[in-house]
Amino acid sequence: MVKTPLFLSALICAVLLYSGLVPVKKTHPFRSLAPKHEIVRLTGTVRSNPVKVSDTLYRAVLSVDDAGTQNGVYSSQGRVTLLFPKPLVEAYYPGKLYTAAHKKAQNGLFIENGARLSLSVTLVRTEQGSELVYRVHSGNMLGWSGSALVRAVHHFRALCRLQFKRLMYAWGNAGGLLLALLSGSREYTEKAVAEGFKNAGVSHILALSGMHVGLFGGIALALGKKATGRHAADALQLAAISFFVWFAGLSPSLFRAFLAALILYFNSLLRMNRPDKLSLLSACFLIHAVAFPSHIHEAAFMLSYASLAGILVFARLFRSYVPVFFPHKVRCALADSTAATLTTSPVTAALFQKIMPMGIIATVIVSPLVIFFLYLGLFGVIICLILPFLSVPFSAIMNALYLLIKKSVLFFSFSKE
């Protein structure tokens, strides 16, 4: 299996890229006649979801149109990284600065992908080969980018994400975890739980990944098979996955899962032999590296591909060392977890200066609980939208399951609340 041409091509490509023998070309470099350290105003379009990076700051990427200094405004192009103060981002969030009277918070911005903003900024740092980083002080909303249809889609997506935050906020801590699992927003995730996932070596469960895409795709495929034929079911599965990626945002791990689903769909449509999993992963790696070279050095990209490659290459070997008296599913889960931990250890050691072998056991326990939590949460969202009066009892059920997940995570992270 490991001698397949696609796998060998991906392996050689990875060696060349991560050894530095082939430099990764920077995409969307910032170019402007304005001196970078003199820029005090940026105008452009947000190209990512806001991500919380500390107790006081959020990070987002801006595609710049104009850069202003004290001496004038200069036409510019490329992307910069912005650090937004928490009040600007959370102005409309439930339980934050958003008010029960639905009043607009002062100086609040609707920061979502596609939003056009004019911002007052100062340079934080500039590093060779990396994005410029500016800190935002204040700003104005200029609308949404693109044609009328694209603007409407951007606005609709932003409203959907905001309404989903409001629904999840009503579910308390359980809603905060479900929000992180389904949209990548971690504003309402308990800090102790988020740290617990990281210290227990199961932070990949909290990150948007193929597991979440597989959940959506699996539900759509099962429903499609019962209602229509195989090809229509495959199309419904791809549509469900596309919707999830559109709603949650194009992270490296989600794009990998989307690529795999797209390849399998056209494979089925053209009636070709189904590729083996390692060849499929290798093809995704090669396409992904060409489509988004900026993802290559992101932690999510490296951990996603390394963990899956480890499972596909080494899991069968490790399974033979697991005691036979363990149930088959437990043996498979332990082998998969061990293989993934082995191949991601160099990455975690380089990026986070730590290796977390406890994740081998923790994944076997926590992952099934989180998957059940996801399925139950999706079912609950649908039911509560149809029958709102069931929101309170369903919230109690979800929080009971959340408490079990929390206790498990804190146990494996050796943390005390």
CSV table of C-alpha atoms in Angstrom, one decimal:
chain,number,residue,atom,x,y,z
A,1,MET,CA,0.0,0.0,0.0
A,2,VAL,CA,2.7,2.5,0.9
A,3,LYS,CA,4.4,1.9,-2.5
A,4,THR,CA,1.5,3.5,-4.4
A,5,PRO,CA,2.7,6.3,-6.8
A,6,LEU,CA,0.4,8.9,-5.3
A,7,PHE,CA,1.7,8.2,-1.8
A,8,LEU,CA,5.3,8.3,-2.9
A,9,SER,CA,4.7,11.6,-4.8
A,10,ALA,CA,3.0,13.1,-1.7
A,11,LEU,CA,5.9,11.9,0.5
A,12,ILE,CA,8.5,13.4,-1.7
A,13,CYS,CA,6.6,16.6,-2.0
A,14,ALA,CA,6.3,16.8,1.8
A,15,VAL,CA,10.0,16.3,2.3
A,16,LEU,CA,10.9,19.0,-0.3
A,17,LEU,CA,8.5,21.5,1.3
A,18,TYR,CA,9.2,21.0,5.0
A,19,SER,CA,13.0,20.7,4.5
A,20,GLY,CA,13.1,24.1,2.8
A,21,LEU,CA,14.6,22.7,-0.4
A,22,VAL,CA,11.6,24.0,-2.2
A,23,PRO,CA,10.4,27.4,-0.7
A,24,VAL,CA,6.7,27.9,-0.3
A,25,LYS,CA,5.6,30.8,-2.3
A,26,LYS,CA,3.7,33.3,-0.2
A,27,THR,CA,0.2,33.9,-1.5
A,28,HIS,CA,-1.4,37.4,-1.5
A,29,PRO,CA,1.7,39.3,-0.3
A,30,PHE,CA,0.9,42.9,0.9
A,31,ARG,CA,2.1,45.5,-1.6
A,32,SER,CA,1.6,49.3,-1.1
A,33,LEU,CA,3.5,52.5,-1.8
A,34,ALA,CA,2.6,53.5,1.8
A,35,PRO,CA,5.5,52.8,4.3
A,36,LYS,CA,4.2,49.9,6.4
A,37,HIS,CA,5.1,51.4,9.7
A,38,GLU,CA,3.3,54.7,8.8
A,39,ILE,CA,-0.1,53.1,7.9
A,40,VAL,CA,-2.8,54.3,10.2
A,41,ARG,CA,-5.9,53.2,8.2
A,42,LEU,CA,-6.8,50.1,6.2
A,43,THR,CA,-9.8,49.5,4.0
A,44,GLY,CA,-10.6,46.1,2.7
A,45,THR,CA,-12.6,42.8,2.9
A,46,VAL,CA,-12.4,40.3,5.8
A,47,ARG,CA,-11.3,36.9,4.4
A,48,SER,CA,-11.6,34.7,7.5
A,49,ASN,CA,-13.7,34.0,10.6
A,50,PRO,CA,-12.6,35.9,13.7
A,51,VAL,CA,-10.7,33.6,15.9
A,52,LYS,CA,-10.2,34.3,19.6
A,53,VAL,CA,-6.4,34.3,20.4
A,54,SER,CA,-6.4,35.6,23.9
A,55,ASP,CA,-8.8,37.0,26.6
A,56,THR,CA,-8.7,40.4,24.9
A,57,LEU,CA,-8.0,39.8,21.2
A,58,TYR,CA,-9.4,38.2,18.1
A,59,ARG,CA,-7.5,37.5,14.9
A,60,ALA,CA,-8.8,37.8,11.3
A,61,VAL,CA,-7.3,38.3,7.8
A,62,LEU,CA,-8.1,41.4,5.7
A,63,SER,CA,-7.7,41.6,2.0
A,64,VAL,CA,-6.6,45.3,1.6
A,65,ASP,CA,-7.8,47.7,-1.0
A,66,ASP,CA,-6.4,51.0,0.4
A,67,ALA,CA,-3.9,52.0,3.0
A,68,GLY,CA,-3.8,55.4,4.5
A,69,THR,CA,-1.1,57.4,6.2
A,70,GLN,CA,-1.0,60.9,7.7
A,71,ASN,CA,0.1,62.1,4.2
A,72,GLY,CA,-2.6,60.4,2.1
A,73,VAL,CA,-4.3,57.3,0.8
A,74,TYR,CA,-2.5,54.7,-1.3
A,75,SER,CA,-3.9,52.0,-3.5
A,76,SER,CA,-2.8,48.6,-2.1
A,77,GLN,CA,-3.3,44.9,-2.6
A,78,GLY,CA,-2.6,41.7,-0.6
A,79,ARG,CA,-3.5,40.5,2.8
A,80,VAL,CA,-2.6,41.4,6.4
A,81,THR,CA,-3.4,39.9,9.7
A,82,LEU,CA,-5.5,42.0,12.1
A,83,LEU,CA,-5.8,41.8,15.9
A,84,PHE,CA,-9.2,43.1,17.0
A,85,PRO,CA,-10.0,44.1,20.6
A,86,LYS,CA,-12.7,41.9,22.1
A,87,PRO,CA,-15.4,44.6,22.4
A,88,LEU,CA,-15.4,45.3,18.6
A,89,VAL,CA,-15.9,41.6,17.7
A,90,GLU,CA,-18.4,40.7,20.5
A,91,ALA,CA,-20.6,43.7,20.1
A,92,TYR,CA,-23.5,41.6,18.7
A,93,TYR,CA,-22.8,38.4,20.5
A,94,PRO,CA,-25.4,37.1,23.0
A,95,GLY,CA,-24.3,37.4,26.6
A,96,LYS,CA,-21.4,39.7,25.6
A,97,LEU,CA,-22.1,43.3,24.6
A,98,TYR,CA,-25.3,42.4,22.8
A,99,THR,CA,-28.3,43.7,24.7
A,100,ALA,CA,-31.7,42.2,25.2
A,101,ALA,CA,-33.3,45.3,23.6
A,102,HIS,CA,-31.4,44.4,20.3
A,103,LYS,CA,-29.6,47.8,20.4
A,104,LYS,CA,-26.5,48.3,18.4
A,105,ALA,CA,-23.4,48.4,20.6
A,106,GLN,CA,-21.3,51.5,20.2
A,107,ASN,CA,-18.4,51.1,17.7
A,108,GLY,CA,-19.3,47.4,17.2
A,109,LEU,CA,-18.4,45.7,13.9
A,110,PHE,CA,-20.0,42.8,12.1
A,111,ILE,CA,-16.7,40.9,11.5
A,112,GLU,CA,-17.4,37.9,9.3
A,113,ASN,CA,-16.0,36.6,6.0
A,114,GLY,CA,-17.0,39.1,3.2
A,115,ALA,CA,-17.5,42.1,5.4
A,116,ARG,CA,-16.0,45.4,4.1
A,117,LEU,CA,-14.4,47.5,6.8
A,118,SER,CA,-12.5,50.7,7.2
A,119,LEU,CA,-10.2,50.5,10.2
A,120,SER,CA,-7.9,52.6,12.3
A,121,VAL,CA,-4.7,50.6,12.9
A,122,THR,CA,-1.1,50.5,14.1
A,123,LEU,CA,1.6,48.1,13.1
A,124,VAL,CA,2.3,45.4,15.6
A,125,ARG,CA,5.1,43.5,13.9
A,126,THR,CA,6.5,42.6,10.5
A,127,GLU,CA,8.5,39.4,10.0
A,128,GLN,CA,10.2,38.2,6.9
A,129,GLY,CA,8.1,35.6,5.0
A,130,SER,CA,5.0,36.2,7.2
A,131,GLU,CA,1.9,38.3,7.1
A,132,LEU,CA,2.0,41.9,8.4
A,133,VAL,CA,0.2,42.2,11.7
A,134,TYR,CA,-1.8,45.3,12.6
A,135,ARG,CA,-3.8,46.1,15.7
A,136,VAL,CA,-7.2,47.6,15.2
A,137,HIS,CA,-8.4,50.5,17.4
A,138,SER,CA,-11.7,51.4,15.8
A,139,GLY,CA,-13.5,51.1,12.5
A,140,ASN,CA,-16.6,51.4,10.3
A,141,MET,CA,-18.7,48.8,8.4
A,142,LEU,CA,-18.9,49.5,4.7
A,143,GLY,CA,-21.2,46.7,3.7
A,144,TRP,CA,-20.4,43.4,2.0
A,145,SER,CA,-18.1,42.6,-0.9
A,146,GLY,CA,-18.9,41.3,-4.4
A,147,SER,CA,-22.0,41.5,-6.7
A,148,ALA,CA,-25.5,41.8,-5.3
A,149,LEU,CA,-26.0,38.1,-5.1
A,150,VAL,CA,-22.6,37.5,-3.4
A,151,ARG,CA,-23.2,40.3,-1.0
A,152,ALA,CA,-26.6,38.7,-0.1
A,153,VAL,CA,-24.9,35.3,0.5
A,154,HIS,CA,-22.2,36.9,2.7
A,155,HIS,CA,-24.8,38.7,4.8
A,156,PHE,CA,-27.0,35.6,5.0
A,157,ARG,CA,-24.1,33.5,6.2
A,158,ALA,CA,-23.1,36.1,8.8
A,159,LEU,CA,-26.7,36.3,10.1
A,160,CYS,CA,-26.9,32.5,10.3
A,161,ARG,CA,-23.7,32.2,12.3
A,162,LEU,CA,-24.9,35.0,14.7
A,163,GLN,CA,-28.4,33.4,15.2
A,164,PHE,CA,-26.7,30.0,15.8
A,165,LYS,CA,-24.6,31.7,18.5
A,166,ARG,CA,-27.8,33.0,20.1
A,167,LEU,CA,-29.4,29.6,20.1
A,168,MET,CA,-26.3,27.9,21.6
A,169,TYR,CA,-26.0,30.6,24.2
A,170,ALA,CA,-29.4,29.6,25.6
A,171,TRP,CA,-28.0,26.0,26.2
A,172,GLY,CA,-25.3,27.2,28.5
A,173,ASN,CA,-21.9,25.4,28.7
A,174,ALA,CA,-23.2,22.6,26.5
A,175,GLY,CA,-24.2,25.1,23.8
A,176,GLY,CA,-20.7,26.6,24.0
A,177,LEU,CA,-19.1,23.3,23.3
A,178,LEU,CA,-21.5,22.4,20.5
A,179,LEU,CA,-20.9,25.9,19.0
A,180,ALA,CA,-17.2,25.2,18.9
A,181,LEU,CA,-17.7,21.8,17.3
A,182,LEU,CA,-20.1,23.0,14.6
A,183,SER,CA,-18.9,26.5,13.7
A,184,GLY,CA,-15.3,26.8,15.0
A,185,SER,CA,-16.3,29.6,17.4
A,186,ARG,CA,-14.9,29.1,20.9
A,187,GLU,CA,-16.1,32.3,22.6
A,188,TYR,CA,-18.4,30.4,24.8
A,189,THR,CA,-16.3,27.3,25.5
A,190,GLU,CA,-15.2,27.1,29.2
A,191,LYS,CA,-11.5,28.0,29.4
A,192,ALA,CA,-10.8,25.1,31.7
A,193,VAL,CA,-12.4,22.7,29.2
A,194,ALA,CA,-10.5,24.1,26.3
A,195,GLU,CA,-7.2,23.8,28.1
A,196,GLY,CA,-8.2,20.3,29.2
A,197,PHE,CA,-8.7,19.2,25.6
A,198,LYS,CA,-5.2,20.5,24.8
A,199,ASN,CA,-3.4,19.1,27.8
A,200,ALA,CA,-5.1,15.7,27.4
A,201,GLY,CA,-3.9,15.4,23.9
A,202,VAL,CA,-7.3,15.5,22.3
A,203,SER,CA,-7.5,19.0,21.0
A,204,HIS,CA,-8.0,17.6,17.5
A,205,ILE,CA,-11.5,16.6,18.7
A,206,LEU,CA,-12.4,20.2,19.4
A,207,ALA,CA,-11.0,21.4,16.1
A,208,LEU,CA,-13.1,21.3,12.9
A,209,SER,CA,-12.0,18.3,11.0
A,210,GLY,CA,-13.0,15.3,8.9
A,211,MET,CA,-15.0,13.9,11.8
A,212,HIS,CA,-17.4,16.7,11.6
A,213,VAL,CA,-17.7,16.6,7.9
A,214,GLY,CA,-18.2,12.9,8.0
A,215,LEU,CA,-21.0,13.3,10.4
A,216,PHE,CA,-22.9,15.7,8.1
A,217,GLY,CA,-22.1,13.6,5.0
A,218,GLY,CA,-23.0,10.4,6.7
A,219,ILE,CA,-26.4,11.6,7.7
A,220,ALA,CA,-27.1,13.0,4.2
A,221,LEU,CA,-26.0,9.8,2.6
A,222,ALA,CA,-28.1,7.6,4.8
A,223,LEU,CA,-31.2,9.7,4.1
A,224,GLY,CA,-30.4,10.0,0.4
A,225,LYS,CA,-30.1,6.2,0.0
A,226,LYS,CA,-33.6,5.7,1.5
A,227,ALA,CA,-35.2,8.4,-0.6
A,228,THR,CA,-33.3,8.2,-3.9
A,229,GLY,CA,-30.7,6.2,-5.8
A,230,ARG,CA,-27.0,6.0,-5.1
A,231,HIS,CA,-25.9,8.8,-7.4
A,232,ALA,CA,-28.5,11.2,-6.0
A,233,ALA,CA,-27.4,10.2,-2.5
A,234,ASP,CA,-23.8,10.9,-3.3
A,235,ALA,CA,-24.8,14.4,-4.6
A,236,LEU,CA,-26.9,15.0,-1.5
A,237,GLN,CA,-23.9,14.0,0.7
A,238,LEU,CA,-21.6,16.4,-1.2
A,239,ALA,CA,-24.2,19.2,-0.9
A,240,ALA,CA,-24.4,18.7,2.9
A,241,ILE,CA,-20.6,18.7,3.2
A,242,SER,CA,-20.4,21.8,1.1
A,243,PHE,CA,-23.0,23.6,3.2
A,244,PHE,CA,-21.1,22.7,6.4
A,245,VAL,CA,-17.7,23.9,5.0
A,246,TRP,CA,-19.4,27.1,3.8
A,247,PHE,CA,-21.0,27.7,7.2
A,248,ALA,CA,-18.0,26.8,9.4
A,249,GLY,CA,-15.3,28.4,7.2
A,250,LEU,CA,-12.5,27.0,5.0
A,251,SER,CA,-10.0,25.7,7.6
A,252,PRO,CA,-7.1,23.4,6.4
A,253,SER,CA,-8.7,20.3,7.9
A,254,LEU,CA,-12.1,21.0,6.5
A,255,PHE,CA,-10.8,21.7,3.1
A,256,ARG,CA,-9.0,18.3,3.2
A,257,ALA,CA,-12.2,16.6,4.1
A,258,PHE,CA,-14.1,18.5,1.4
A,259,LEU,CA,-11.5,17.6,-1.2
A,260,ALA,CA,-11.8,13.9,-0.3
A,261,ALA,CA,-15.6,14.1,-0.6
A,262,LEU,CA,-15.4,15.8,-4.0
A,263,ILE,CA,-13.0,13.2,-5.4
A,264,LEU,CA,-15.1,10.4,-4.2
A,265,TYR,CA,-18.2,12.0,-5.7
A,266,PHE,CA,-16.7,12.3,-9.2
A,267,ASN,CA,-15.2,8.9,-8.8
A,268,SER,CA,-18.7,7.5,-8.2
A,269,LEU,CA,-20.2,9.7,-11.0
A,270,LEU,CA,-17.7,8.4,-13.6
A,271,ARG,CA,-18.1,4.8,-12.3
A,272,MET,CA,-14.4,4.5,-11.7
A,273,ASN,CA,-12.8,2.1,-9.2
A,274,ARG,CA,-12.8,3.5,-5.7
A,275,PRO,CA,-9.3,4.7,-4.7
A,276,ASP,CA,-7.7,3.2,-1.6
A,277,LYS,CA,-7.7,5.6,1.4
A,278,LEU,CA,-4.0,6.3,1.3
A,279,SER,CA,-4.1,7.2,-2.3
A,280,LEU,CA,-7.1,9.4,-1.7
A,281,LEU,CA,-5.3,11.2,1.2
A,282,SER,CA,-2.2,11.6,-0.9
A,283,ALA,CA,-4.2,13.1,-3.8
A,284,CYS,CA,-5.8,15.6,-1.4
A,285,PHE,CA,-2.4,16.6,0.0
A,286,LEU,CA,-1.0,17.3,-3.5
A,287,ILE,CA,-4.1,19.3,-4.6
A,288,HIS,CA,-4.3,21.1,-1.3
A,289,ALA,CA,-0.6,22.2,-1.4
A,290,VAL,CA,-1.1,23.7,-4.9
A,291,ALA,CA,-4.5,25.3,-4.1
A,292,PHE,CA,-3.6,26.8,-0.8
A,293,PRO,CA,0.2,26.9,-0.2
A,294,SER,CA,-0.3,29.2,2.7
A,295,HIS,CA,-1.9,26.3,4.6
A,296,ILE,CA,1.2,24.2,4.5
A,297,HIS,CA,2.8,25.5,7.6
A,298,GLU,CA,-0.4,25.8,9.6
A,299,ALA,CA,-0.7,23.5,12.6
A,300,ALA,CA,-4.2,22.3,11.5
A,301,PHE,CA,-2.8,21.3,8.0
A,302,MET,CA,0.2,19.4,9.4
A,303,LEU,CA,-1.7,17.6,12.2
A,304,SER,CA,-4.6,16.7,10.0
A,305,TYR,CA,-2.5,15.0,7.3
A,306,ALA,CA,0.1,13.5,9.6
A,307,SER,CA,-2.5,11.9,11.9
A,308,LEU,CA,-4.5,10.3,9.0
A,309,ALA,CA,-1.3,9.1,7.3
A,310,GLY,CA,-0.2,7.5,10.5
A,311,ILE,CA,-3.5,5.7,10.9
A,312,LEU,CA,-3.5,4.4,7.4
A,313,VAL,CA,0.1,3.3,7.4
A,314,PHE,CA,0.7,2.0,11.0
A,315,ALA,CA,-2.7,1.3,12.6
A,316,ARG,CA,-2.8,-2.3,11.3
A,317,LEU,CA,0.7,-3.0,12.7
A,318,PHE,CA,-0.2,-1.6,16.1
A,319,ARG,CA,-3.5,-3.5,16.2
A,320,SER,CA,-1.6,-6.8,16.4
A,321,TYR,CA,0.0,-5.6,19.7
A,322,VAL,CA,-3.2,-4.8,21.4
A,323,PRO,CA,-4.4,-7.6,23.7
A,324,VAL,CA,-6.9,-9.9,22.0
A,325,PHE,CA,-9.2,-9.9,24.9
A,326,PHE,CA,-10.2,-6.3,24.2
A,327,PRO,CA,-13.3,-5.8,22.0
A,328,HIS,CA,-12.6,-5.4,18.3
A,329,LYS,CA,-13.7,-1.7,18.3
A,330,VAL,CA,-11.6,-0.9,21.3
A,331,ARG,CA,-8.5,-2.6,19.7
A,332,CYS,CA,-9.1,-0.6,16.5
A,333,ALA,CA,-9.5,2.7,18.4
A,334,LEU,CA,-6.4,2.1,20.5
A,335,ALA,CA,-4.3,1.3,17.4
A,336,ASP,CA,-5.6,4.3,15.4
A,337,SER,CA,-4.9,6.6,18.4
A,338,THR,CA,-1.4,5.2,18.9
A,339,ALA,CA,-0.6,5.6,15.2
A,340,ALA,CA,-1.9,9.1,15.0
A,341,THR,CA,0.0,10.1,18.2
A,342,LEU,CA,3.2,8.6,16.8
A,343,THR,CA,3.1,10.5,13.5
A,344,THR,CA,2.0,13.8,15.0
A,345,SER,CA,4.5,13.8,17.8
A,346,PRO,CA,7.2,15.6,15.8
A,347,VAL,CA,4.7,18.3,14.8
A,348,THR,CA,3.4,18.8,18.4
A,349,ALA,CA,7.0,18.8,19.8
A,350,ALA,CA,8.1,21.5,17.2
A,351,LEU,CA,5.0,23.7,17.5
A,352,PHE,CA,4.0,23.3,21.2
A,353,GLN,CA,7.2,22.0,22.8
A,354,LYS,CA,5.3,19.0,24.3
A,355,ILE,CA,4.3,15.5,23.5
A,356,MET,CA,1.1,14.1,25.0
A,357,PRO,CA,1.0,10.3,25.0
A,358,MET,CA,-2.0,10.4,27.3
A,359,GLY,CA,-4.0,11.3,24.2
A,360,ILE,CA,-3.8,7.6,23.1
A,361,ILE,CA,-6.1,6.6,25.9
A,362,ALA,CA,-8.1,9.8,26.2
A,363,THR,CA,-9.1,9.7,22.5
A,364,VAL,CA,-10.6,6.2,22.9
A,365,ILE,CA,-12.8,7.5,25.8
A,366,VAL,CA,-13.6,11.1,24.8
A,367,SER,CA,-14.1,10.8,21.1
A,368,PRO,CA,-17.2,8.5,21.3
A,369,LEU,CA,-18.7,10.8,23.9
A,370,VAL,CA,-18.2,13.8,21.7
A,371,ILE,CA,-19.6,12.1,18.6
A,372,PHE,CA,-22.7,11.1,20.5
A,373,PHE,CA,-22.9,14.7,21.8
A,374,LEU,CA,-22.7,16.0,18.2
A,375,TYR,CA,-25.5,13.7,16.9
A,376,LEU,CA,-27.7,14.5,19.9
A,377,GLY,CA,-27.0,18.2,19.6
A,378,LEU,CA,-27.9,18.3,15.9
A,379,PHE,CA,-31.1,16.4,16.6
A,380,GLY,CA,-31.8,18.8,19.4
A,381,VAL,CA,-31.3,21.9,17.3
A,382,ILE,CA,-33.8,20.6,14.7
A,383,ILE,CA,-36.4,19.6,17.3
A,384,CYS,CA,-36.1,22.9,19.2
A,385,LEU,CA,-36.5,25.0,16.1
A,386,ILE,CA,-39.7,23.1,15.3
A,387,LEU,CA,-40.9,22.9,19.0
A,388,PRO,CA,-39.2,25.8,20.9
A,389,PHE,CA,-40.9,24.7,24.2
A,390,LEU,CA,-38.6,21.7,24.3
A,391,SER,CA,-35.5,23.8,24.5
A,392,VAL,CA,-35.3,23.9,28.3
A,393,PRO,CA,-35.6,20.1,28.9
A,394,PHE,CA,-33.2,19.4,25.9
A,395,SER,CA,-30.7,21.9,27.3
A,396,ALA,CA,-30.7,19.9,30.6
A,397,ILE,CA,-30.0,16.7,28.7
A,398,MET,CA,-27.2,18.2,26.7
A,399,ASN,CA,-25.6,19.8,29.8
A,400,ALA,CA,-25.7,16.4,31.6
A,401,LEU,CA,-23.8,14.8,28.7
A,402,TYR,CA,-21.5,17.9,28.6
A,403,LEU,CA,-20.6,17.4,32.3
A,404,LEU,CA,-19.6,13.8,31.6
A,405,ILE,CA,-17.3,15.0,28.7
A,406,LYS,CA,-15.9,17.7,30.9
A,407,LYS,CA,-15.1,15.3,33.8
A,408,SER,CA,-13.4,12.9,31.3
A,409,VAL,CA,-11.3,15.6,29.7
A,410,LEU,CA,-10.2,17.1,33.0
A,411,PHE,CA,-9.4,13.6,34.3
A,412,PHE,CA,-7.0,12.8,31.4
A,413,SER,CA,-5.5,16.3,31.5
A,414,PHE,CA,-4.8,15.9,35.3
A,415,SER,CA,-6.5,19.2,35.8
A,416,LYS,CA,-8.6,20.4,38.7
A,417,GLU,CA,-11.4,22.9,38.3
